[in-house]
C-alpha positions as a Markdown table, in Angstrom:
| # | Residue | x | y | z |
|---|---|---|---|---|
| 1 | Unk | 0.0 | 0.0 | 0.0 |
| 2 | Unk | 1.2 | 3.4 | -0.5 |
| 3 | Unk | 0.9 | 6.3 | 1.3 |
| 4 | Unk | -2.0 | 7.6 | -0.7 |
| 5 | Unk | -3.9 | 4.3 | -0.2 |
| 6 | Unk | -3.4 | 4.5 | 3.7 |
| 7 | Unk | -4.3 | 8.5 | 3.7 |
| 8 | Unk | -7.4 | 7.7 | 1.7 |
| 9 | Unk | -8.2 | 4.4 | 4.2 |
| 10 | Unk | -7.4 | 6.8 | 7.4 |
| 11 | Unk | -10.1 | 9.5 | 5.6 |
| 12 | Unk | -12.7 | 6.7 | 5.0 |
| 13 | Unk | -12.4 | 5.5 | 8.9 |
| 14 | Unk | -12.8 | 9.2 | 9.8 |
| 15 | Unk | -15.9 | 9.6 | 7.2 |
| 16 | Unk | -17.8 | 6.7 | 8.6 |
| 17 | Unk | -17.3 | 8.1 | 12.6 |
| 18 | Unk | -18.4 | 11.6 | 11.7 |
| 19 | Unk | -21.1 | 9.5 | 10.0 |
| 20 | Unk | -22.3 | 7.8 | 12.8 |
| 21 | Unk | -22.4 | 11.1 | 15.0 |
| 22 | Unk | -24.4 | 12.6 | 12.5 |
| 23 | Unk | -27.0 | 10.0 | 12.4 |
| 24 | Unk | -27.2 | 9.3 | 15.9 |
| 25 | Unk | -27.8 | 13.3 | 16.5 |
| 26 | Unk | -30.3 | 13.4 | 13.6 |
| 27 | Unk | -31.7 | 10.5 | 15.1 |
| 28 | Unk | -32.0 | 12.2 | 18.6 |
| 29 | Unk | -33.5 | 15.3 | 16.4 |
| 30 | Unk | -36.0 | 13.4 | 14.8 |
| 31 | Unk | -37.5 | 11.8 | 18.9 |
| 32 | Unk | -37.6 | 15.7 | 19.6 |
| 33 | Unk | -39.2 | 16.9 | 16.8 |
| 34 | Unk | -42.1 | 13.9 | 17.2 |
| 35 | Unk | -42.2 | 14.8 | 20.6 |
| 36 | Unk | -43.0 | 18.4 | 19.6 |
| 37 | Unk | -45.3 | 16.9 | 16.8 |
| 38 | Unk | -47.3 | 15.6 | 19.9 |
| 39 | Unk | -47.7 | 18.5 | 21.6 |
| 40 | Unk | -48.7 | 20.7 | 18.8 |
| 41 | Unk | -51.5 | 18.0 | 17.4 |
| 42 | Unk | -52.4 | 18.4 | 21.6 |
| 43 | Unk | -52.5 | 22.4 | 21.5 |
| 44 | Unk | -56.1 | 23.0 | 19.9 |
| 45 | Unk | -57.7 | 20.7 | 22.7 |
| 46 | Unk | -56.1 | 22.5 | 25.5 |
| 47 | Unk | -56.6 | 25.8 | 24.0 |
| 48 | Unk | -60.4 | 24.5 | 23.9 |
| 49 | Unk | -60.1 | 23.4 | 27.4 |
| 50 | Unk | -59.0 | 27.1 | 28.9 |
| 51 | Unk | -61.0 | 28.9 | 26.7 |
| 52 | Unk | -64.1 | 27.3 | 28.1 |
| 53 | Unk | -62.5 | 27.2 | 31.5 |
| 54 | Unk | -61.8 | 31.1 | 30.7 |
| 55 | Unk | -65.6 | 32.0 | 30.0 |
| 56 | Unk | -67.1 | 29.7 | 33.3 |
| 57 | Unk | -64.7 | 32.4 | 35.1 |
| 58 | Unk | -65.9 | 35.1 | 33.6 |
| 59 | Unk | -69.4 | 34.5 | 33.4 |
| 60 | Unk | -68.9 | 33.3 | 37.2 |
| 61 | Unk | -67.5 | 36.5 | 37.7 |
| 62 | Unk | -70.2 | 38.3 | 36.3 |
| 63 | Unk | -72.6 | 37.1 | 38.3 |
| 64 | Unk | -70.6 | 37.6 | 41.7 |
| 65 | Unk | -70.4 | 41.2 | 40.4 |
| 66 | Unk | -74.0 | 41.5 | 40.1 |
| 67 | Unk | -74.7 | 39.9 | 44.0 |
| 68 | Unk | -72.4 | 42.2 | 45.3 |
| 69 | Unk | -73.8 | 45.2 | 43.8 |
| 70 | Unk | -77.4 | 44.1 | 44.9 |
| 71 | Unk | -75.9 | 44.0 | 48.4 |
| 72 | Unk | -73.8 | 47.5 | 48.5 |
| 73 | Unk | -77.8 | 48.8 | 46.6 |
| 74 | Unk | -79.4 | 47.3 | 49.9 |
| 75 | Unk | -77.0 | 48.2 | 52.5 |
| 76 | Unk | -76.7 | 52.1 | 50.7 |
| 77 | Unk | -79.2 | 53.6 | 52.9 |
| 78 | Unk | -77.7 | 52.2 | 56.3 |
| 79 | Unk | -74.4 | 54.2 | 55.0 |
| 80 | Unk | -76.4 | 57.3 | 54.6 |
| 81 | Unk | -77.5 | 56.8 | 58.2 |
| 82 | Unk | -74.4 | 56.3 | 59.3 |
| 83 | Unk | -73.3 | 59.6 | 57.8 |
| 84 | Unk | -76.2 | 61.6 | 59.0 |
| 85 | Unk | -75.4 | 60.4 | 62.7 |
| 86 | Unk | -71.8 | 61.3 | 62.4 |
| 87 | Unk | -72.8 | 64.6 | 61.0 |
| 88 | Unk | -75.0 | 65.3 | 64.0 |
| 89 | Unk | -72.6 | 64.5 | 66.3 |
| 90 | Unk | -69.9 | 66.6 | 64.5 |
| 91 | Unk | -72.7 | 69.6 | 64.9 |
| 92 | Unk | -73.8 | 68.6 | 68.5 |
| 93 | Unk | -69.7 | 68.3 | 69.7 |
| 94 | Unk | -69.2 | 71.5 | 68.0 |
| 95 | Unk | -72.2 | 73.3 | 70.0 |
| 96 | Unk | -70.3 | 72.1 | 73.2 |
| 97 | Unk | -67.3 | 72.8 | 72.6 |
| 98 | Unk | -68.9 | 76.8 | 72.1 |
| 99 | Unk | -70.7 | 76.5 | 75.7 |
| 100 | Unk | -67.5 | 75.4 | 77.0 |
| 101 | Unk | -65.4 | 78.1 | 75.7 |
| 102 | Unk | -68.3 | 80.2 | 76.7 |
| 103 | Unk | -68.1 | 79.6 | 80.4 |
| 104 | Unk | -64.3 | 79.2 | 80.2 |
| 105 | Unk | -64.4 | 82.9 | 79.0 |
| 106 | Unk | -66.9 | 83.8 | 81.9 |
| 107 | Unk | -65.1 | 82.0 | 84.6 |
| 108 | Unk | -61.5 | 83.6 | 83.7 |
| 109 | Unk | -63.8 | 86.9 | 83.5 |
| 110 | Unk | -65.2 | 86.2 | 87.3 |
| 111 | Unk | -61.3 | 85.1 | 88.1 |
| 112 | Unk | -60.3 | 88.5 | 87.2 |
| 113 | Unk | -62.7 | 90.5 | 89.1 |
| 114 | Unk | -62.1 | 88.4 | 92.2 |
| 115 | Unk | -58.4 | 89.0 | 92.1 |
| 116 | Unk | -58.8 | 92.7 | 91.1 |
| 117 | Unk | -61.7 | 93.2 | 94.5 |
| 118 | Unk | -59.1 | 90.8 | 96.7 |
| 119 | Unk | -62.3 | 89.0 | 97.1 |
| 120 | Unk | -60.1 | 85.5 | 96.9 |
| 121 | Unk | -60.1 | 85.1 | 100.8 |
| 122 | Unk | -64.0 | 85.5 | 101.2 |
| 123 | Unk | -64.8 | 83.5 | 98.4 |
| 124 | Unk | -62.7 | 80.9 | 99.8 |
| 125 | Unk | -63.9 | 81.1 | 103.5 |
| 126 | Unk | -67.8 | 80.9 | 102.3 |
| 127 | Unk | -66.9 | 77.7 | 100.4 |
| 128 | Unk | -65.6 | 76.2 | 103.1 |
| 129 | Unk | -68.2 | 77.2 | 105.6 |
| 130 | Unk | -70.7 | 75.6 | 102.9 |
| 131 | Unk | -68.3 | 72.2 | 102.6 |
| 132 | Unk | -68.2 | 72.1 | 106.4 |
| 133 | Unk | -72.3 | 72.6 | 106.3 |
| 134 | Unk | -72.4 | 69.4 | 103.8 |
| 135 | Unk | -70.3 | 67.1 | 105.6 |
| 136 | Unk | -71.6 | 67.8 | 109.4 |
| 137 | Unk | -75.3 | 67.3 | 107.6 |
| 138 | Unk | -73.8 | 63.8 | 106.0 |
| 139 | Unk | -72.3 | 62.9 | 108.7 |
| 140 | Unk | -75.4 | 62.8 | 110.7 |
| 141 | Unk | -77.5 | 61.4 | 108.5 |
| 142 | Unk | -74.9 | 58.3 | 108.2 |
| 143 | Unk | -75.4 | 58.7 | 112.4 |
| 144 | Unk | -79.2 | 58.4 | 112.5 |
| 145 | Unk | -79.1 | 55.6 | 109.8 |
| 146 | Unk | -77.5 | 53.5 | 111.7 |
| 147 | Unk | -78.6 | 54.3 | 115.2 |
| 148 | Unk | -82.0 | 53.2 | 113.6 |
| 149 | Unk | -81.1 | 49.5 | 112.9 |
């Protein structure tokens, strides 16, 4: 043999490897692509499937949309109470807060005038004259209550 013969023997064994490769990836190719064949003949089905799923939602949704704005109809008026309470309370808690200012005013008013007539000592003695009145009163009544049992 000569050296061409074994170059072209040596190029033939290397042919016939890459050969096999190929065939055994286009092989491997060929499983995928049936798989993918599978799934695409599958497709229209399932797209059936959650498009009818899809619409059961919807109209599902529809209809809990419709119940719940039945209830917030019935339950509307009760919220409109609810306001009109508030509101009077805002109104009455603002008419006391007035009066209280009011006598706040009128008491720091009678505060001045008792410090301006040093009236502070008189006013302060008849109070607790009137205390002392109170308690000697309470204190016999609590006396004769119990002498009577």
């Amino acid at each position: 043999m000569t050296l061409v013969g074994i170059g072209v023997l040596i190029i033939g064994i290397a042919f016939a490897i890459i050969s096999i490769f190929v065939a055994r990836t286009l092989n491997n190719l060929a499983h995928v692509l049936n798989g993918v064949d599978e799934t695409v003949k599958k497709l229209p089905d399932q797209l059936d499937g959650v498009m009818n799923q899809t619409a059961e939602v919807l109209g599902q949704s529809r209809d809990t949309l419709a119940d719940v704005n039945e209830k917030i109809r019935t339950l509307s008026p009760l919220f409109y109470i609810i306001g009109d309470v508030g509101e009077s309370s805002r109104k009455l808690t603002s008419s006391l807060v007035d009066m209280t200012s009011s006598l706040k005013k009128n008491t720091n008013d009678g505060k001045t005038v008792v410090n301006e007539e040093n009236l502070r000592g008189l006013y302060g003695a008849i109070a607790f004259s009137y205390f002392l009145t109170k308690r000697k009163k309470a204190m016999k009544a609590a006396l004769d209550h119990t002498n009577q049992k």
